[in-house]
Amino acid sequence: MGETVTFWVLAVASVAAALGLVFSRKAVYSALMLGVVMLSLAVLYAVQDAPFLAAVQIIVYTGAVMMLFLFVLMLVGVDSSDSLVETLRGQRFWAFLAGLGFAVLLALGFGNVVFAAPTGLAAVNQAGNVPSLAEAIFTRYVFAFEVTSALLITAALGAMVLAHRERAEAKATQKDLSRARFVAFGETGANPASLPGPGTYARHNAIDMPALLPDGSISQLSVNRHLARHTEELLEERSGELDASETPVAEITEGENSK
Amino acid sequence: MTTHYLILSALLFAIGGIGVLIRRNAIVVFMCVELMLNACNLAFVTFARQHGNIEGQVIAFFVMIVAAAEVVVGLAIIVTIFRTRRSASVDDASLLKY
């Protein structure tokens, strides 16, 4: 009875999280959904007489693999969203249909099989789950285990070789950067000084509050563009306040907003 | 109960497969592959209990190791491609086509 309840709770949670993984627009949400699926599966392993695998699932998957995914997401850019252009026409529809058909086929196939009551691993796990696993791995599967260690070393070396980058030219010094800024100023008139800090003259000093310029307008340059969600709200708010005093809300757009 | 676990495993595998086919972000595609591997592991563990045989768990353990190695190399490849092409979309890496 307890197992049934656990199963249904976790089954619903994991299928919902898997759907969220596939259909959420942001990659970070997908990663978190994957974490939910992996944790649910870890509990399902524990329920099914596999406590060692449950621990390994949590340590290796939700610990190491998910962290790696999040690291690479941050490196590659969280805002690199999916393109909506379909290179193959109707590919999404047919992929969805194929996946659905595959699921129905497998589910019907499993649904038609009649299984006897599970034998259970109580007899095998008499000495404990870890000793019986160790006995299998280090006797019958010892060669596979050794090959696995070679695979892991190869993977670590491969990752280092692939991710390593030789610096082709010397690193730009402060002098070079300053010179480049003034060359840009001479050519395009880009502001050579540092960008205004956020919220210096505003009512809040949060990092995502834009600074007010002396004439009361808002400096778009003062906020990182990824954090700028408050800017438009504040613009509206301020334009309401300032309508009476006839001060225009100017947007400063000169220069590259690269802060 | 075995049937329930197997159907859950099949559902997760199919959802992962749909994700691999319809998503364009290479990292999300990778996550969907991980989901498929996890679904297979669930089936292995279920059959291990059904037949009272520890070898299903041994295979699931090896699948986890191989999946970890695969993630390391795959993500390194994605980072390398992103560095040269400034894009993590699987549609952009199509130079061999032309």
PDB file of C-alpha atoms in Angstrom, chain A:
ATOM      1  CA  MET A   1       0.000   0.000   0.000  1.00  0.00           C
ATOM      2  CA  GLY A   2       2.753   2.393   0.967  1.00  0.00           C
ATOM      3  CA  GLU A   3       4.602   1.579  -2.219  1.00  0.00           C
ATOM      4  CA  THR A   4       1.507   2.250  -4.328  1.00  0.00           C
ATOM      5  CA  VAL A   5       1.042   5.694  -2.803  1.00  0.00           C
ATOM      6  CA  THR A   6       4.734   6.505  -3.251  1.00  0.00           C
ATOM      7  CA  PHE A   7       4.637   5.316  -6.821  1.00  0.00           C
ATOM      8  CA  TRP A   8       1.618   7.351  -7.858  1.00  0.00           C
ATOM      9  CA  VAL A   9       2.829  10.540  -6.200  1.00  0.00           C
ATOM     10  CA  LEU A  10       6.282  10.239  -7.757  1.00  0.00           C
ATOM     11  CA  ALA A  11       4.989   9.023 -11.123  1.00  0.00           C
ATOM     12  CA  VAL A  12       2.751  12.066 -11.508  1.00  0.00           C
ATOM     13  CA  ALA A  13       5.523  14.373 -10.298  1.00  0.00           C
ATOM     14  CA  SER A  14       8.163  12.899 -12.587  1.00  0.00           C
ATOM     15  CA  VAL A  15       5.973  12.837 -15.714  1.00  0.00           C
ATOM     16  CA  ALA A  16       4.868  16.425 -15.071  1.00  0.00           C
ATOM     17  CA  ALA A  17       8.494  17.480 -14.531  1.00  0.00           C
ATOM     18  CA  ALA A  18       9.578  15.648 -17.692  1.00  0.00           C
ATOM     19  CA  LEU A  19       6.903  17.499 -19.686  1.00  0.00           C
ATOM     20  CA  GLY A  20       8.095  20.737 -18.093  1.00  0.00           C
ATOM     21  CA  LEU A  21      11.660  19.860 -19.108  1.00  0.00           C
ATOM     22  CA  VAL A  22      10.632  19.472 -22.739  1.00  0.00           C
ATOM     23  CA  PHE A  23       8.250  22.405 -23.006  1.00  0.00           C
ATOM     24  CA  SER A  24       9.709  25.161 -20.799  1.00  0.00           C
ATOM     25  CA  ARG A  25      11.159  28.044 -22.781  1.00  0.00           C
ATOM     26  CA  LYS A  26      14.110  28.734 -20.502  1.00  0.00           C
ATOM     27  CA  ALA A  27      16.951  26.255 -20.299  1.00  0.00           C
ATOM     28  CA  VAL A  28      17.457  26.840 -16.562  1.00  0.00           C
ATOM     29  CA  TYR A  29      13.869  25.767 -15.846  1.00  0.00           C
ATOM     30  CA  SER A  30      14.521  22.666 -17.936  1.00  0.00           C
ATOM     31  CA  ALA A  31      17.556  21.884 -15.780  1.00  0.00           C
ATOM     32  CA  LEU A  32      15.553  22.258 -12.568  1.00  0.00           C
ATOM     33  CA  MET A  33      12.787  20.035 -13.970  1.00  0.00           C
ATOM     34  CA  LEU A  34      15.394  17.411 -14.828  1.00  0.00           C
ATOM     35  CA  GLY A  35      16.551  17.588 -11.214  1.00  0.00           C
ATOM     36  CA  VAL A  36      12.996  16.867 -10.033  1.00  0.00           C
ATOM     37  CA  VAL A  37      12.763  13.819 -12.335  1.00  0.00           C
ATOM     38  CA  MET A  38      16.104  12.482 -11.104  1.00  0.00           C
ATOM     39  CA  LEU A  39      15.160  12.879  -7.436  1.00  0.00           C
ATOM     40  CA  SER A  40      11.821  11.126  -8.012  1.00  0.00           C
ATOM     41  CA  LEU A  41      13.588   8.267  -9.756  1.00  0.00           C
ATOM     42  CA  ALA A  42      16.066   8.012  -6.873  1.00  0.00           C
ATOM     43  CA  VAL A  43      13.182   7.487  -4.459  1.00  0.00           C
ATOM     44  CA  LEU A  44      11.631   4.923  -6.819  1.00  0.00           C
ATOM     45  CA  TYR A  45      14.961   3.024  -6.839  1.00  0.00           C
ATOM     46  CA  ALA A  46      15.025   3.070  -3.054  1.00  0.00           C
ATOM     47  CA  VAL A  47      11.476   1.673  -2.976  1.00  0.00           C
ATOM     48  CA  GLN A  48      12.499  -1.116  -5.355  1.00  0.00           C
ATOM     49  CA  ASP A  49      15.237  -2.688  -3.188  1.00  0.00           C
ATOM     50  CA  ALA A  50      18.053  -0.619  -4.725  1.00  0.00           C
ATOM     51  CA  PRO A  51      19.248   1.704  -1.945  1.00  0.00           C
ATOM     52  CA  PHE A  52      22.800   1.874  -3.340  1.00  0.00           C
ATOM     53  CA  LEU A  53      21.585   2.967  -6.765  1.00  0.00           C
ATOM     54  CA  ALA A  54      19.322   5.546  -5.126  1.00  0.00           C
ATOM     55  CA  ALA A  55      22.327   7.055  -3.363  1.00  0.00           C
ATOM     56  CA  VAL A  56      24.428   6.937  -6.529  1.00  0.00           C
ATOM     57  CA  GLN A  57      21.572   8.520  -8.486  1.00  0.00           C
ATOM     58  CA  ILE A  58      21.446  11.454  -6.092  1.00  0.00           C
ATOM     59  CA  ILE A  59      25.225  11.863  -5.822  1.00  0.00           C
ATOM     60  CA  VAL A  60      26.104  11.388  -9.489  1.00  0.00           C
ATOM     61  CA  TYR A  61      23.045  12.761 -11.260  1.00  0.00           C
ATOM     62  CA  THR A  62      21.508  15.466  -9.101  1.00  0.00           C
ATOM     63  CA  GLY A  63      24.905  16.286  -7.652  1.00  0.00           C
ATOM     64  CA  ALA A  64      27.547  16.118 -10.357  1.00  0.00           C
ATOM     65  CA  VAL A  65      25.698  15.979 -13.674  1.00  0.00           C
ATOM     66  CA  MET A  66      23.150  18.674 -12.836  1.00  0.00           C
ATOM     67  CA  MET A  67      25.897  20.983 -11.559  1.00  0.00           C
ATOM     68  CA  LEU A  68      27.800  20.448 -14.800  1.00  0.00           C
ATOM     69  CA  PHE A  69      24.672  21.265 -16.795  1.00  0.00           C
ATOM     70  CA  LEU A  70      24.103  24.455 -14.821  1.00  0.00           C
ATOM     71  CA  PHE A  71      27.753  25.483 -15.162  1.00  0.00           C
ATOM     72  CA  VAL A  72      27.643  25.060 -18.932  1.00  0.00           C
ATOM     73  CA  LEU A  73      24.305  26.891 -19.087  1.00  0.00           C
ATOM     74  CA  MET A  74      25.892  29.836 -17.309  1.00  0.00           C
ATOM     75  CA  LEU A  75      28.955  29.686 -19.581  1.00  0.00           C
ATOM     76  CA  VAL A  76      27.001  29.398 -22.811  1.00  0.00           C
ATOM     77  CA  GLY A  77      24.529  32.078 -21.801  1.00  0.00           C
ATOM     78  CA  VAL A  78      21.231  31.626 -20.056  1.00  0.00           C
ATOM     79  CA  ASP A  79      19.442  33.779 -22.624  1.00  0.00           C
ATOM     80  CA  SER A  80      20.400  31.614 -25.584  1.00  0.00           C
ATOM     81  CA  SER A  81      16.813  30.609 -26.244  1.00  0.00           C
ATOM     82  CA  ASP A  82      15.457  28.272 -28.881  1.00  0.00           C
ATOM     83  CA  SER A  83      15.006  29.512 -32.390  1.00  0.00           C
ATOM     84  CA  LEU A  84      11.422  29.087 -33.556  1.00  0.00           C
ATOM     85  CA  VAL A  85      12.413  28.604 -37.190  1.00  0.00           C
ATOM     86  CA  GLU A  86      11.575  25.153 -38.429  1.00  0.00           C
ATOM     87  CA  THR A  87      14.315  23.908 -40.716  1.00  0.00           C
ATOM     88  CA  LEU A  88      12.232  20.889 -41.691  1.00  0.00           C
ATOM     89  CA  ARG A  89       8.615  21.728 -42.347  1.00  0.00           C
ATOM     90  CA  GLY A  90       6.156  20.094 -39.948  1.00  0.00           C
ATOM     91  CA  GLN A  91       9.022  18.508 -38.007  1.00  0.00           C
ATOM     92  CA  ARG A  92       7.631  19.444 -34.590  1.00  0.00           C
ATOM     93  CA  PHE A  93       4.227  17.970 -35.387  1.00  0.00           C
ATOM     94  CA  TRP A  94       5.583  14.711 -36.745  1.00  0.00           C
ATOM     95  CA  ALA A  95       8.113  14.393 -33.916  1.00  0.00           C
ATOM     96  CA  PHE A  96       5.315  14.851 -31.427  1.00  0.00           C
ATOM     97  CA  LEU A  97       3.148  12.293 -33.220  1.00  0.00           C
ATOM     98  CA  ALA A  98       6.010   9.801 -33.382  1.00  0.00           C
ATOM     99  CA  GLY A  99       6.802  10.231 -29.701  1.00  0.00           C
ATOM    100  CA  LEU A 100       3.162   9.847 -28.738  1.00  0.00           C
ATOM    101  CA  GLY A 101       2.824   6.770 -30.918  1.00  0.00           C
ATOM    102  CA  PHE A 102       5.959   5.282 -29.392  1.00  0.00           C
ATOM    103  CA  ALA A 103       4.660   5.893 -25.870  1.00  0.00           C
ATOM    104  CA  VAL A 104       1.278   4.347 -26.673  1.00  0.00           C
ATOM    105  CA  LEU A 105       2.942   1.357 -28.331  1.00  0.00           C
ATOM    106  CA  LEU A 106       5.245   0.684 -25.367  1.00  0.00           C
ATOM    107  CA  ALA A 107       2.503   1.288 -22.805  1.00  0.00           C
ATOM    108  CA  LEU A 108       0.098  -1.061 -24.595  1.00  0.00           C
ATOM    109  CA  GLY A 109       2.826  -3.655 -24.933  1.00  0.00           C
ATOM    110  CA  PHE A 110       3.668  -3.543 -21.234  1.00  0.00           C
ATOM    111  CA  GLY A 111      -0.004  -3.334 -20.340  1.00  0.00           C
ATOM    112  CA  ASN A 112      -0.700  -6.632 -22.099  1.00  0.00           C
ATOM    113  CA  VAL A 113       2.082  -8.534 -20.345  1.00  0.00           C
ATOM    114  CA  VAL A 114       1.021 -10.365 -17.217  1.00  0.00           C
ATOM    115  CA  PHE A 115       3.817 -10.446 -14.660  1.00  0.00           C
ATOM    116  CA  ALA A 116       3.931 -12.768 -11.709  1.00  0.00           C
ATOM    117  CA  ALA A 117       4.370 -11.148  -8.324  1.00  0.00           C
ATOM    118  CA  PRO A 118       7.903  -9.721  -8.200  1.00  0.00           C
ATOM    119  CA  THR A 119      10.456 -12.193  -6.841  1.00  0.00           C
ATOM    120  CA  GLY A 120      12.052  -9.386  -4.862  1.00  0.00           C
ATOM    121  CA  LEU A 121      15.701  -9.029  -4.002  1.00  0.00           C
ATOM    122  CA  ALA A 122      15.355 -10.051  -0.360  1.00  0.00           C
ATOM    123  CA  ALA A 123      17.131 -13.366  -0.999  1.00  0.00           C
ATOM    124  CA  VAL A 124      19.962 -11.753  -2.972  1.00  0.00           C
ATOM    125  CA  ASN A 125      20.261  -8.813  -0.598  1.00  0.00           C
ATOM    126  CA  GLN A 126      20.619 -10.975   2.491  1.00  0.00           C
ATOM    127  CA  ALA A 127      24.147  -9.730   3.133  1.00  0.00           C
ATOM    128  CA  GLY A 128      23.008  -6.234   2.217  1.00  0.00           C
ATOM    129  CA  ASN A 129      22.528  -4.512  -1.124  1.00  0.00           C
ATOM    130  CA  VAL A 130      26.029  -3.058  -1.365  1.00  0.00           C
ATOM    131  CA  PRO A 131      27.936  -6.319  -0.663  1.00  0.00           C
ATOM    132  CA  SER A 132      25.853  -8.271  -3.184  1.00  0.00           C
ATOM    133  CA  LEU A 133      26.357  -5.534  -5.830  1.00  0.00           C
ATOM    134  CA  ALA A 134      30.074  -5.462  -5.049  1.00  0.00           C
ATOM    135  CA  GLU A 135      30.253  -9.228  -5.341  1.00  0.00           C
ATOM    136  CA  ALA A 136      28.701  -9.079  -8.830  1.00  0.00           C
ATOM    137  CA  ILE A 137      30.794  -6.116 -10.012  1.00  0.00           C
ATOM    138  CA  PHE A 138      34.144  -7.371  -8.764  1.00  0.00           C
ATOM    139  CA  THR A 139      33.768 -10.988  -9.885  1.00  0.00           C
ATOM    140  CA  ARG A 140      31.612 -11.456 -12.968  1.00  0.00           C
ATOM    141  CA  TYR A 141      31.816  -7.878 -14.225  1.00  0.00           C
ATOM    142  CA  VAL A 142      35.348  -7.014 -13.188  1.00  0.00           C
ATOM    143  CA  PHE A 143      36.527  -6.593 -16.781  1.00  0.00           C
ATOM    144  CA  ALA A 144      33.656  -4.218 -17.571  1.00  0.00           C
ATOM    145  CA  PHE A 145      34.509  -2.345 -14.393  1.00  0.00           C
ATOM    146  CA  GLU A 146      38.146  -1.917 -15.456  1.00  0.00           C
ATOM    147  CA  VAL A 147      37.079  -0.786 -18.928  1.00  0.00           C
ATOM    148  CA  THR A 148      34.809   1.741 -17.241  1.00  0.00           C
ATOM    149  CA  SER A 149      37.750   3.244 -15.411  1.00  0.00           C
ATOM    150  CA  ALA A 150      39.585   3.612 -18.739  1.00  0.00           C
ATOM    151  CA  LEU A 151      36.446   5.270 -20.150  1.00  0.00           C
ATOM    152  CA  LEU A 152      36.291   7.748 -17.283  1.00  0.00           C
ATOM    153  CA  ILE A 153      39.955   8.721 -17.683  1.00  0.00           C
ATOM    154  CA  THR A 154      39.464   9.122 -21.435  1.00  0.00           C
ATOM    155  CA  ALA A 155      36.380  11.271 -20.850  1.00  0.00           C
ATOM    156  CA  ALA A 156      38.212  13.513 -18.390  1.00  0.00           C
ATOM    157  CA  LEU A 157      41.164  13.923 -20.776  1.00  0.00           C
ATOM    158  CA  GLY A 158      38.827  14.511 -23.718  1.00  0.00           C
ATOM    159  CA  ALA A 159      36.935  17.213 -21.847  1.00  0.00           C
ATOM    160  CA  MET A 160      40.189  18.949 -20.943  1.00  0.00           C
ATOM    161  CA  VAL A 161      41.468  18.817 -24.538  1.00  0.00           C
ATOM    162  CA  LEU A 162      38.145  20.000 -25.987  1.00  0.00           C
ATOM    163  CA  ALA A 163      37.518  22.810 -23.536  1.00  0.00           C
ATOM    164  CA  HIS A 164      41.103  24.086 -23.490  1.00  0.00           C
ATOM    165  CA  ARG A 165      41.794  27.192 -25.536  1.00  0.00           C
ATOM    166  CA  GLU A 166      45.211  28.546 -26.426  1.00  0.00           C
ATOM    167  CA  ARG A 167      45.369  32.319 -26.261  1.00  0.00           C
ATOM    168  CA  ALA A 168      46.186  33.393 -29.831  1.00  0.00           C
ATOM    169  CA  GLU A 169      47.176  36.971 -29.045  1.00  0.00           C
ATOM    170  CA  ALA A 170      48.461  38.745 -25.968  1.00  0.00           C
ATOM    171  CA  LYS A 171      45.906  39.770 -23.379  1.00  0.00           C
ATOM    172  CA  ALA A 172      44.741  43.386 -23.804  1.00  0.00           C
ATOM    173  CA  THR A 173      46.279  45.599 -21.147  1.00  0.00           C
ATOM    174  CA  GLN A 174      44.570  48.524 -19.468  1.00  0.00           C
ATOM    175  CA  LYS A 175      46.517  50.849 -21.781  1.00  0.00           C
ATOM    176  CA  ASP A 176      45.207  49.079 -24.899  1.00  0.00           C
ATOM    177  CA  LEU A 177      41.635  49.148 -23.621  1.00  0.00           C
ATOM    178  CA  SER A 178      41.841  52.859 -22.808  1.00  0.00           C
ATOM    179  CA  ARG A 179      43.301  53.614 -26.243  1.00  0.00           C
ATOM    180  CA  ALA A 180      40.526  51.598 -27.920  1.00  0.00           C
ATOM    181  CA  ARG A 181      37.882  53.504 -25.955  1.00  0.00           C
ATOM    182  CA  PHE A 182      39.204  56.871 -27.135  1.00  0.00           C
ATOM    183  CA  VAL A 183      39.541  55.661 -30.733  1.00  0.00           C
ATOM    184  CA  ALA A 184      35.869  54.681 -30.534  1.00  0.00           C
ATOM    185  CA  PHE A 185      35.069  58.110 -29.075  1.00  0.00           C
ATOM    186  CA  GLY A 186      36.807  59.820 -31.980  1.00  0.00           C
ATOM    187  CA  GLU A 187      35.065  57.650 -34.560  1.00  0.00           C
ATOM    188  CA  THR A 188      31.529  57.226 -33.246  1.00  0.00           C
ATOM    189  CA  GLY A 189      31.323  59.540 -30.275  1.00  0.00           C
ATOM    190  CA  ALA A 190      30.793  56.666 -27.852  1.00  0.00           C
ATOM    191  CA  ASN A 191      31.113  57.738 -24.241  1.00  0.00           C
ATOM    192  CA  PRO A 192      34.718  56.976 -23.169  1.00  0.00           C
ATOM    193  CA  ALA A 193      34.016  57.375 -19.476  1.00  0.00           C
ATOM    194  CA  SER A 194      32.710  54.605 -17.307  1.00  0.00           C
ATOM    195  CA  LEU A 195      28.986  53.948 -17.351  1.00  0.00           C
ATOM    196  CA  PRO A 196      26.797  55.467 -14.630  1.00  0.00           C
ATOM    197  CA  GLY A 197      26.198  53.314 -11.593  1.00  0.00           C
ATOM    198  CA  PRO A 198      22.716  51.955 -10.899  1.00  0.00           C
ATOM    199  CA  GLY A 199      20.191  53.814  -8.818  1.00  0.00           C
ATOM    200  CA  THR A 200      22.510  56.509  -7.520  1.00  0.00           C
ATOM    201  CA  TYR A 201      19.877  59.216  -7.587  1.00  0.00           C
ATOM    202  CA  ALA A 202      16.836  56.960  -7.465  1.00  0.00           C
ATOM    203  CA  ARG A 203      14.743  56.157  -4.456  1.00  0.00           C
ATOM    204  CA  HIS A 204      16.089  52.618  -4.283  1.00  0.00           C
ATOM    205  CA  ASN A 205      19.670  51.483  -4.446  1.00  0.00           C
ATOM    206  CA  ALA A 206      18.995  48.008  -5.843  1.00  0.00           C
ATOM    207  CA  ILE A 207      21.229  46.920  -8.722  1.00  0.00           C
ATOM    208  CA  ASP A 208      18.284  46.746 -11.122  1.00  0.00           C
ATOM    209  CA  MET A 209      16.992  50.280 -10.447  1.00  0.00           C
ATOM    210  CA  PRO A 210      18.118  52.739 -13.121  1.00  0.00           C
ATOM    211  CA  ALA A 211      19.861  55.927 -12.105  1.00  0.00           C
ATOM    212  CA  LEU A 212      18.190  59.312 -12.564  1.00  0.00           C
ATOM    213  CA  LEU A 213      20.067  61.952 -14.512  1.00  0.00           C
ATOM    214  CA  PRO A 214      20.200  65.550 -13.228  1.00  0.00           C
ATOM    215  CA  ASP A 215      17.261  66.529 -15.437  1.00  0.00           C
ATOM    216  CA  GLY A 216      15.099  63.801 -13.924  1.00  0.00           C
ATOM    217  CA  SER A 217      15.240  61.440 -16.882  1.00  0.00           C
ATOM    218  CA  ILE A 218      16.300  57.835 -16.578  1.00  0.00           C
ATOM    219  CA  SER A 219      19.692  56.556 -17.651  1.00  0.00           C
ATOM    220  CA  GLN A 220      19.235  53.268 -19.501  1.00  0.00           C
ATOM    221  CA  LEU A 221      22.997  52.793 -19.430  1.00  0.00           C
ATOM    222  CA  SER A 222      23.060  52.461 -15.668  1.00  0.00           C
ATOM    223  CA  VAL A 223      21.424  49.031 -15.590  1.00  0.00           C
ATOM    224  CA  ASN A 224      22.628  45.752 -16.974  1.00  0.00           C
ATOM    225  CA  ARG A 225      20.261  44.916 -19.818  1.00  0.00           C
ATOM    226  CA  HIS A 226      19.527  41.498 -18.339  1.00  0.00           C
ATOM    227  CA  LEU A 227      18.345  43.152 -15.130  1.00  0.00           C
ATOM    228  CA  ALA A 228      16.481  46.002 -16.781  1.00  0.00           C
ATOM    229  CA  ARG A 229      12.983  44.645 -16.231  1.00  0.00           C
ATOM    230  CA  HIS A 230      12.169  47.435 -13.786  1.00  0.00           C
ATOM    231  CA  THR A 231      13.239  50.187 -16.117  1.00  0.00           C
ATOM    232  CA  GLU A 232      10.021  50.267 -18.126  1.00  0.00           C
ATOM    233  CA  GLU A 233       7.806  50.187 -15.044  1.00  0.00           C
ATOM    234  CA  LEU A 234       9.800  53.037 -13.572  1.00  0.00           C
ATOM    235  CA  LEU A 235       9.621  54.959 -16.831  1.00  0.00           C
ATOM    236  CA  GLU A 236       5.826  54.743 -16.748  1.00  0.00           C
ATOM    237  CA  GLU A 237       5.687  55.695 -13.093  1.00  0.00           C
ATOM    238  CA  ARG A 238       7.969  58.655 -13.583  1.00  0.00           C
ATOM    239  CA  SER A 239       6.252  59.857 -16.746  1.00  0.00           C
ATOM    240  CA  GLY A 240       3.016  60.008 -14.713  1.00  0.00           C
ATOM    241  CA  GLU A 241       4.739  62.060 -12.005  1.00  0.00           C
ATOM    242  CA  LEU A 242       6.564  64.310 -14.385  1.00  0.00           C
ATOM    243  CA  ASP A 243       3.690  65.152 -16.703  1.00  0.00           C
ATOM    244  CA  ALA A 244       2.724  67.997 -14.380  1.00  0.00           C
ATOM    245  CA  SER A 245       6.157  69.585 -14.390  1.00  0.00           C
ATOM    246  CA  GLU A 246       6.505  69.182 -18.188  1.00  0.00           C
ATOM    247  CA  THR A 247       9.895  67.503 -17.934  1.00  0.00           C
ATOM    248  CA  PRO A 248      10.404  65.090 -20.827  1.00  0.00           C
ATOM    249  CA  VAL A 249      11.562  61.585 -19.950  1.00  0.00           C
ATOM    250  CA  ALA A 250      14.509  61.273 -22.231  1.00  0.00           C
ATOM    251  CA  GLU A 251      16.168  57.991 -22.968  1.00  0.00           C
ATOM    252  CA  ILE A 252      19.876  57.985 -23.231  1.00  0.00           C
ATOM    253  CA  THR A 253      20.825  55.563 -25.915  1.00  0.00           C
ATOM    254  CA  GLU A 254      24.180  56.809 -27.027  1.00  0.00           C
ATOM    255  CA  GLY A 255      27.048  54.403 -26.914  1.00  0.00           C
ATOM    256  CA  GLU A 256      26.907  50.662 -26.656  1.00  0.00           C
ATOM    257  CA  ASN A 257      24.871  49.362 -23.740  1.00  0.00           C
ATOM    258  CA  SER A 258      27.481  46.867 -22.838  1.00  0.00           C
ATOM    259  CA  LYS A 259      27.621  47.216 -19.114  1.00  0.00           C
TER     260      LYS A 259
END
